[in-house]
Amino acid sequence: MNKEANEAMIAKRVDKIVSEARVLDIHTHLYAPAFGKLLLWGIDELLVYHYLLAEAFRYFKLPYDKFHAMSKAEQAELVWDELFVKRSPVSEACRGVITSLNRLGLEPRQKDLNLLRKWFAEQDTDEYVSRCMELAGVDSLCMTNSPFDDAERQVWDSGFDGDGRFVAALRIDPLLVSWPKTCEWLKENGYDVEPEINDKTAGEVRRFLGHWKDKMRAEYVMVSLPPDFEYPSSTACSKLIDAVVAPFCAEHGIPFALMIGVKRGVNKELKLAGDGVGWSKLEAVENLCGAYPEVKFMVTALSREVQHTLCVVGRKFRNLHIFGCWWFTNVPHLIEEITRMRLELLGTSFTAQHSDARVIDQIIYKWDHSRSLIAKVLADKYIDLARAGWEVSDEEIKRDVTALFGGEFKRFAGGH
Ligand code: FIX
Ligand code: ZN
């Protein structure tokens, strides 16, 4: 085979292997069917996804509160009209809706949403969840489980049959980003805590985390943090990491995942769609990884500008696992750029993607779109290797893709 034909063949083999690879989706906002209404699916949920709302509001003329007061179906109609009927749905989030509908076998070009609604209404939830997971090639996924959320706590407290496909992750944002309020809440909920983070308070908060980690069987602890997050510092967040979260994660051998760079409520009128981005100070990650070599840190960063720095930090600390192209970086040109950069600086020692899906149907498009970009970048790397004198076998490609799609996370998190 000549060189060109061999290289075209490598790209084809990679594409096939990546498209067939099974995924562990390590961060989503999805729930197992046992959580009832908390599990979102269907056309209206797809259309009112906050990624789409941020785009639709650029065209809406009506006041924010008027929109928020409408029913979900009315909101979905407006979004459909602005983004899909009056214009071509070229943005990544809009194209996502088209990909998901298409892969479900539905005709996406609809003037009347009721036809789609009728189809979704006929689906059985359990079967539908399995179908979405199958179409996405997702074997299991991590939820985002907040003990501070009343609706979610009720489900955990009343008990339900576990579903091995849905893995729990203990989400602790209120603890680290709004300590005074959370301190009050903990007190009201039977924990003997004080605003000052002394030994007794730290012990009580660790007891709280232990209770929920066990109840949820959480595989890691997670927080999302603003761009100005600093460690070490005199903030309650930094103190709580030292007194509570780091010792807790070290004791239980579970990772502490930090998603850094979100500016909450840049435009509060947009509600969930109103969060923005800022450049984060990754010295905080260097300092954490250096201070706690026994703690496994997982990090994803929201701004494009710090991705290179994050890779370099990853090269310095083996207790740091880098994951996913988060939110505003989950767009094709950045997925390609970031994945290429990570492969070049970290080999296959990272998790290439997480979906962050909030609506189960979204895992179809999120993984479809990412797979083709990851395949393209990997093919380039294997072609470069072939040119350097190293031909990869299909088994080796499969091994590498498995690592990138959840295998490395499992190795890193290690047996918990
Ligand atoms: O903090 C997070 O987990 C973020 O992913 C969310 O807050 C965000 O709203 C989102 O859905 C991004 O994809
Ligand atoms: Zn998320």
XYZ file of C-alpha atoms and ligand atoms in Angstrom:
430
model
C 0.000 0.000 0.000
C 1.399 3.422 -0.843
C 1.816 6.080 1.834
C -1.355 8.047 0.995
C -3.511 4.929 0.898
C -2.052 3.739 4.204
C -2.782 7.073 5.858
C -6.345 7.141 4.531
C -6.740 3.611 5.922
C -5.469 4.687 9.371
C -8.059 7.489 9.442
C -10.799 5.033 8.485
C -9.796 2.514 11.157
C -9.672 5.211 13.824
C -13.045 6.575 12.798
C -14.657 3.132 13.061
C -13.079 2.343 16.432
C -13.978 5.734 17.919
C -17.542 5.556 16.624
C -18.001 2.117 18.214
C -16.224 2.833 21.525
C -18.272 2.612 24.701
C -18.295 5.615 26.991
C -18.323 6.363 30.704
C -19.668 9.928 30.735
C -18.008 11.343 33.838
C -20.072 14.508 34.342
C -23.725 15.094 33.480
C -26.759 16.656 35.140
C -28.887 13.609 34.320
C -30.720 11.367 36.768
C -31.678 7.707 36.837
C -35.350 7.059 35.950
C -36.055 6.390 39.646
C -35.643 10.139 40.256
C -38.924 10.720 38.379
C -39.424 14.294 37.225
C -35.791 15.206 37.873
C -34.844 13.203 34.790
C -35.477 15.500 31.816
C -36.191 14.327 28.288
C -38.191 15.209 25.178
C -38.506 17.994 22.646
C -39.655 20.782 24.994
C -36.780 20.136 27.408
C -34.349 20.078 24.489
C -35.598 23.455 23.284
C -35.546 25.214 26.647
C -31.992 24.011 27.421
C -30.152 27.034 28.819
C -27.595 26.920 26.000
C -30.454 27.596 23.551
C -32.188 30.151 25.742
C -29.053 32.304 25.822
C -29.108 32.300 22.014
C -32.861 32.808 21.633
C -32.933 35.791 24.016
C -30.704 37.638 21.564
C -33.762 37.767 19.265
C -36.660 37.871 21.741
C -38.231 41.271 22.269
C -40.424 40.328 25.236
C -39.406 41.151 28.837
C -37.403 38.457 30.647
C -39.983 37.887 33.369
C -42.760 37.489 30.828
C -40.835 34.673 29.185
C -40.031 32.996 32.509
C -43.726 33.108 33.460
C -44.742 31.126 30.374
C -45.295 27.377 30.344
C -42.430 25.193 29.141
C -44.362 24.362 25.969
C -44.895 28.068 25.183
C -41.233 28.818 25.808
C -40.211 25.940 23.553
C -42.458 27.279 20.753
C -40.771 30.680 20.933
C -37.282 29.188 20.865
C -38.197 26.936 17.951
C -39.602 29.845 16.017
C -36.608 32.161 16.520
C -33.789 29.657 16.183
C -35.116 26.969 13.861
C -37.872 28.533 11.734
C -36.766 32.130 11.182
C -33.070 31.211 10.963
C -30.830 28.249 10.226
C -29.838 26.348 13.375
C -26.096 26.619 12.804
C -24.943 27.092 16.403
C -23.560 24.022 18.166
C -26.468 23.810 20.615
C -29.047 24.137 17.828
C -27.293 21.599 15.602
C -27.351 19.322 18.618
C -31.144 19.255 18.647
C -31.124 18.320 14.963
C -28.580 15.528 15.449
C -30.514 14.047 18.367
C -33.863 14.125 16.527
C -32.285 12.703 13.421
C -30.591 9.811 15.226
C -33.911 9.047 16.947
C -35.389 8.624 13.479
C -37.447 11.817 13.572
C -37.788 14.398 10.820
C -36.309 17.559 12.376
C -37.836 20.040 9.917
C -41.146 20.646 11.677
C -43.408 23.642 11.479
C -45.723 22.081 14.050
C -43.962 20.978 17.216
C -47.024 19.008 18.295
C -46.106 16.222 15.890
C -42.812 15.758 17.687
C -44.466 16.128 21.086
C -46.898 13.361 20.192
C -44.024 10.984 19.403
C -42.215 11.754 22.658
C -45.421 11.365 24.684
C -45.750 7.810 23.375
C -42.326 6.730 24.673
C -41.863 4.664 27.806
C -39.320 6.463 30.043
C -37.178 3.424 30.907
C -37.016 2.190 27.341
C -36.340 5.671 26.076
C -33.425 6.190 28.479
C -31.902 2.885 27.339
C -32.403 3.875 23.723
C -30.661 7.237 24.163
C -27.758 5.569 25.971
C -27.478 2.966 23.243
C -27.552 5.561 20.456
C -24.899 7.588 22.286
C -22.757 4.505 23.024
C -22.834 5.461 26.708
C -22.611 2.497 29.127
C -22.769 4.535 32.303
C -22.791 8.149 33.379
C -22.135 10.241 36.451
C -24.983 12.311 37.821
C -24.606 15.570 39.786
C -26.065 14.883 43.221
C -26.633 17.722 45.618
C -27.547 16.989 49.241
C -28.548 20.664 49.437
C -31.338 20.216 46.878
C -34.705 19.546 48.516
C -36.247 17.657 45.608
C -33.236 15.421 45.216
C -32.802 14.791 48.934
C -36.354 13.539 49.131
C -35.595 10.833 46.563
C -32.473 9.684 48.403
C -34.287 9.726 51.747
C -37.252 7.712 50.509
C -34.991 5.070 48.905
C -35.137 3.519 45.438
C -33.732 0.645 43.429
C -30.208 1.494 42.302
C -29.405 1.600 38.605
C -25.779 0.645 37.923
C -25.688 2.807 34.812
C -26.110 5.973 36.896
C -23.156 6.721 39.146
C -23.460 9.302 41.936
C -21.185 12.324 42.362
C -21.450 14.401 45.537
C -21.864 18.048 44.569
C -20.921 20.590 47.240
C -21.055 24.097 45.692
C -23.129 25.701 48.489
C -20.604 24.503 51.063
C -17.617 26.101 49.362
C -19.144 29.159 47.688
C -21.717 30.333 50.240
C -20.471 29.190 53.631
C -22.413 31.623 55.911
C -25.762 30.538 54.457
C -24.759 26.883 54.335
C -23.541 27.022 57.919
C -27.057 28.116 58.972
C -28.586 25.386 56.850
C -26.354 22.714 58.373
C -27.306 23.897 61.861
C -30.995 23.660 60.992
C -30.351 20.158 59.722
C -28.788 18.817 62.892
C -25.074 19.567 62.529
C -23.313 21.373 65.389
C -21.455 23.936 63.285
C -20.363 27.538 63.821
C -19.434 30.257 61.319
C -15.814 29.944 62.425
C -14.210 26.939 60.775
C -12.768 25.371 63.911
C -12.054 21.678 64.630
C -15.573 20.939 65.859
C -17.201 22.573 62.831
C -14.808 20.836 60.424
C -15.600 17.483 62.056
C -19.325 18.099 61.731
C -19.062 19.059 58.058
C -17.004 15.926 57.399
C -19.736 13.933 59.155
C -22.275 15.536 56.802
C -20.180 14.654 53.737
C -19.641 11.118 55.010
C -23.372 10.613 55.501
C -24.139 11.680 51.931
C -21.198 9.941 50.322
C -22.360 6.672 51.869
C -26.034 7.211 51.130
C -25.361 8.123 47.497
C -22.361 5.824 47.095
C -20.708 8.827 45.500
C -17.580 8.152 43.470
C -16.180 11.650 43.725
C -16.804 15.053 45.288
C -17.363 17.985 42.928
C -17.571 21.767 42.968
C -17.664 24.501 40.345
C -15.757 27.650 41.218
C -15.407 31.224 39.986
C -12.393 32.428 37.993
C -11.016 34.301 41.004
C -10.762 31.123 43.097
C -7.480 31.223 44.964
C -5.765 28.621 47.065
C -4.379 29.076 49.653
C -6.241 32.169 50.752
C -8.105 33.613 53.710
C -11.516 32.736 52.204
C -13.934 30.282 53.789
C -13.626 28.203 50.604
C -9.876 27.770 51.006
C -10.203 27.081 54.738
C -12.928 24.492 54.159
C -10.806 22.735 51.552
C -8.008 22.422 54.125
C -10.158 21.517 57.089
C -12.840 19.408 55.422
C -12.680 18.477 51.747
C -9.015 17.528 51.294
C -8.838 15.365 54.448
C -12.213 13.837 53.587
C -11.155 12.885 50.050
C -7.783 11.612 51.272
C -9.416 9.471 53.967
C -11.913 7.917 51.566
C -9.586 7.768 48.568
C -12.068 9.530 46.308
C -11.245 12.336 43.857
C -12.075 15.986 44.382
C -13.245 17.464 41.059
C -13.012 21.200 40.472
C -14.668 22.949 37.559
C -13.066 26.353 37.465
C -13.918 29.585 35.686
C -17.680 30.146 35.928
C -18.970 33.632 36.720
C -22.425 32.931 38.077
C -25.243 35.334 37.249
C -23.483 37.728 34.852
C -27.020 38.464 33.660
C -29.379 37.266 36.381
C -32.434 37.925 34.175
C -31.372 34.935 32.115
C -31.439 32.639 35.184
C -29.515 29.406 34.416
C -28.516 30.836 31.022
C -26.972 33.911 32.618
C -23.636 32.474 33.782
C -20.440 33.664 32.130
C -16.749 32.873 31.990
C -13.495 34.357 33.257
C -9.838 33.410 33.101
C -8.960 31.363 36.133
C -5.786 31.445 38.162
C -4.410 27.957 37.834
C -1.779 28.616 40.483
C -4.579 27.504 42.800
C -4.508 24.063 41.135
C -0.700 23.886 41.346
C -0.863 24.810 45.022
C -3.575 22.276 45.799
C -1.857 19.430 43.965
C 1.436 20.283 45.659
C -0.073 20.638 49.131
C -2.038 17.379 48.941
C -0.099 14.763 46.934
C -2.339 12.075 48.458
C -5.533 13.706 47.145
C -6.708 12.956 43.600
C -7.774 16.188 41.925
C -9.810 16.345 38.743
C -9.988 19.647 36.917
C -11.720 21.137 33.914
C -11.458 24.836 33.058
C -14.047 26.987 31.373
C -12.020 29.512 29.439
C -10.126 28.678 26.298
C -7.266 30.921 27.391
C -6.134 28.743 30.299
C -6.269 25.343 28.581
C -2.571 25.294 27.742
C -1.585 26.248 31.285
C -3.837 23.499 32.611
C -2.062 20.914 30.446
C 1.291 22.061 31.774
C 0.039 21.772 35.367
C -1.108 18.250 34.443
C 2.446 17.399 33.363
C 3.731 18.440 36.799
C 1.294 16.597 39.028
C 0.281 12.964 38.672
C -2.480 13.546 41.235
C -4.236 15.774 38.684
C -6.658 14.355 36.136
C -7.810 16.755 33.423
C -11.202 16.159 31.894
C -13.725 17.305 29.313
C -14.380 20.357 27.173
C -16.771 22.151 29.451
C -19.813 24.213 28.395
C -18.513 27.186 26.324
C -15.531 25.091 25.213
C -17.853 22.299 24.069
C -17.920 23.629 20.505
C -16.244 21.903 17.562
C -13.263 24.182 16.948
C -12.338 24.222 20.632
C -12.873 20.498 21.182
C -10.501 19.882 18.308
C -7.916 22.377 19.528
C -8.069 21.321 23.189
C -7.995 17.576 22.451
C -5.026 18.033 20.127
C -3.190 20.071 22.749
C -3.881 17.525 25.476
C -2.740 14.572 23.364
C 0.439 16.433 22.492
C 1.205 17.362 26.102
C -0.349 14.542 28.134
C -0.504 11.505 25.837
C -3.695 9.629 26.654
C -3.658 10.410 30.398
C -6.868 12.482 30.460
C -10.604 12.148 29.865
C -11.319 13.579 26.435
C -14.908 14.571 27.009
C -17.898 14.655 29.323
C -21.335 15.593 28.036
C -22.675 17.867 30.804
C -26.076 16.820 29.404
C -29.128 18.053 31.292
C -31.655 16.316 29.047
C -31.064 12.635 28.321
C -31.593 13.010 24.554
C -28.592 15.369 24.492
C -26.098 12.581 25.127
C -26.807 11.448 21.553
C -25.575 14.641 19.937
C -22.934 15.532 22.471
C -21.180 12.200 21.966
C -21.816 12.062 18.219
C -20.272 15.459 17.672
C -17.318 14.855 19.993
C -16.574 11.400 18.610
C -16.015 12.674 15.093
C -13.679 15.445 16.309
C -11.724 13.146 18.614
C -11.389 10.606 15.778
C -10.043 13.290 13.469
C -7.403 14.451 15.954
C -6.395 10.903 16.902
C -6.070 9.920 13.247
C -3.692 12.845 12.713
C -1.605 11.697 15.665
C -1.411 8.075 14.478
C -0.549 9.243 10.958
C 2.253 11.399 12.388
C 3.425 8.335 14.327
C 3.357 6.192 11.168
C 5.468 8.813 9.427
C 7.897 8.622 12.342
C 8.061 4.825 11.977
C 5.407 3.479 14.434
C 2.297 1.810 13.036
C -0.527 1.308 15.555
C -2.664 -1.825 15.567
C -6.448 -1.805 15.964
C -6.012 -3.247 19.465
C -3.742 -0.377 20.398
C -6.172 2.200 19.007
C -9.005 0.572 20.982
C -6.912 0.629 24.158
C -6.166 4.336 23.718
C -9.769 5.279 22.941
C -11.025 3.309 25.954
C -8.596 5.314 28.095
C -9.843 8.630 26.722
C -13.525 7.682 27.062
C -13.532 6.851 30.780
C -10.774 4.265 31.244
C -8.224 6.797 32.445
C -10.730 8.219 34.905
C -11.278 4.717 36.324
C -7.544 4.097 36.604
C -7.063 7.481 38.274
C -9.992 7.172 40.663
C -8.871 3.611 41.304
C -11.221 0.987 42.620
C -13.779 3.083 44.491
O -21.392 23.721 37.214
C -21.722 22.902 36.345
O -21.757 21.684 36.539
C -22.100 23.455 34.996
O -21.846 22.477 34.053
C -23.524 23.927 35.000
O -23.697 24.795 36.055
C -23.953 24.592 33.701
O -25.196 25.198 33.901
C -24.052 23.643 32.545
O -25.049 22.995 32.387
C -22.967 23.559 31.631
O -22.943 22.733 30.729
Zn -22.068 20.592 34.778
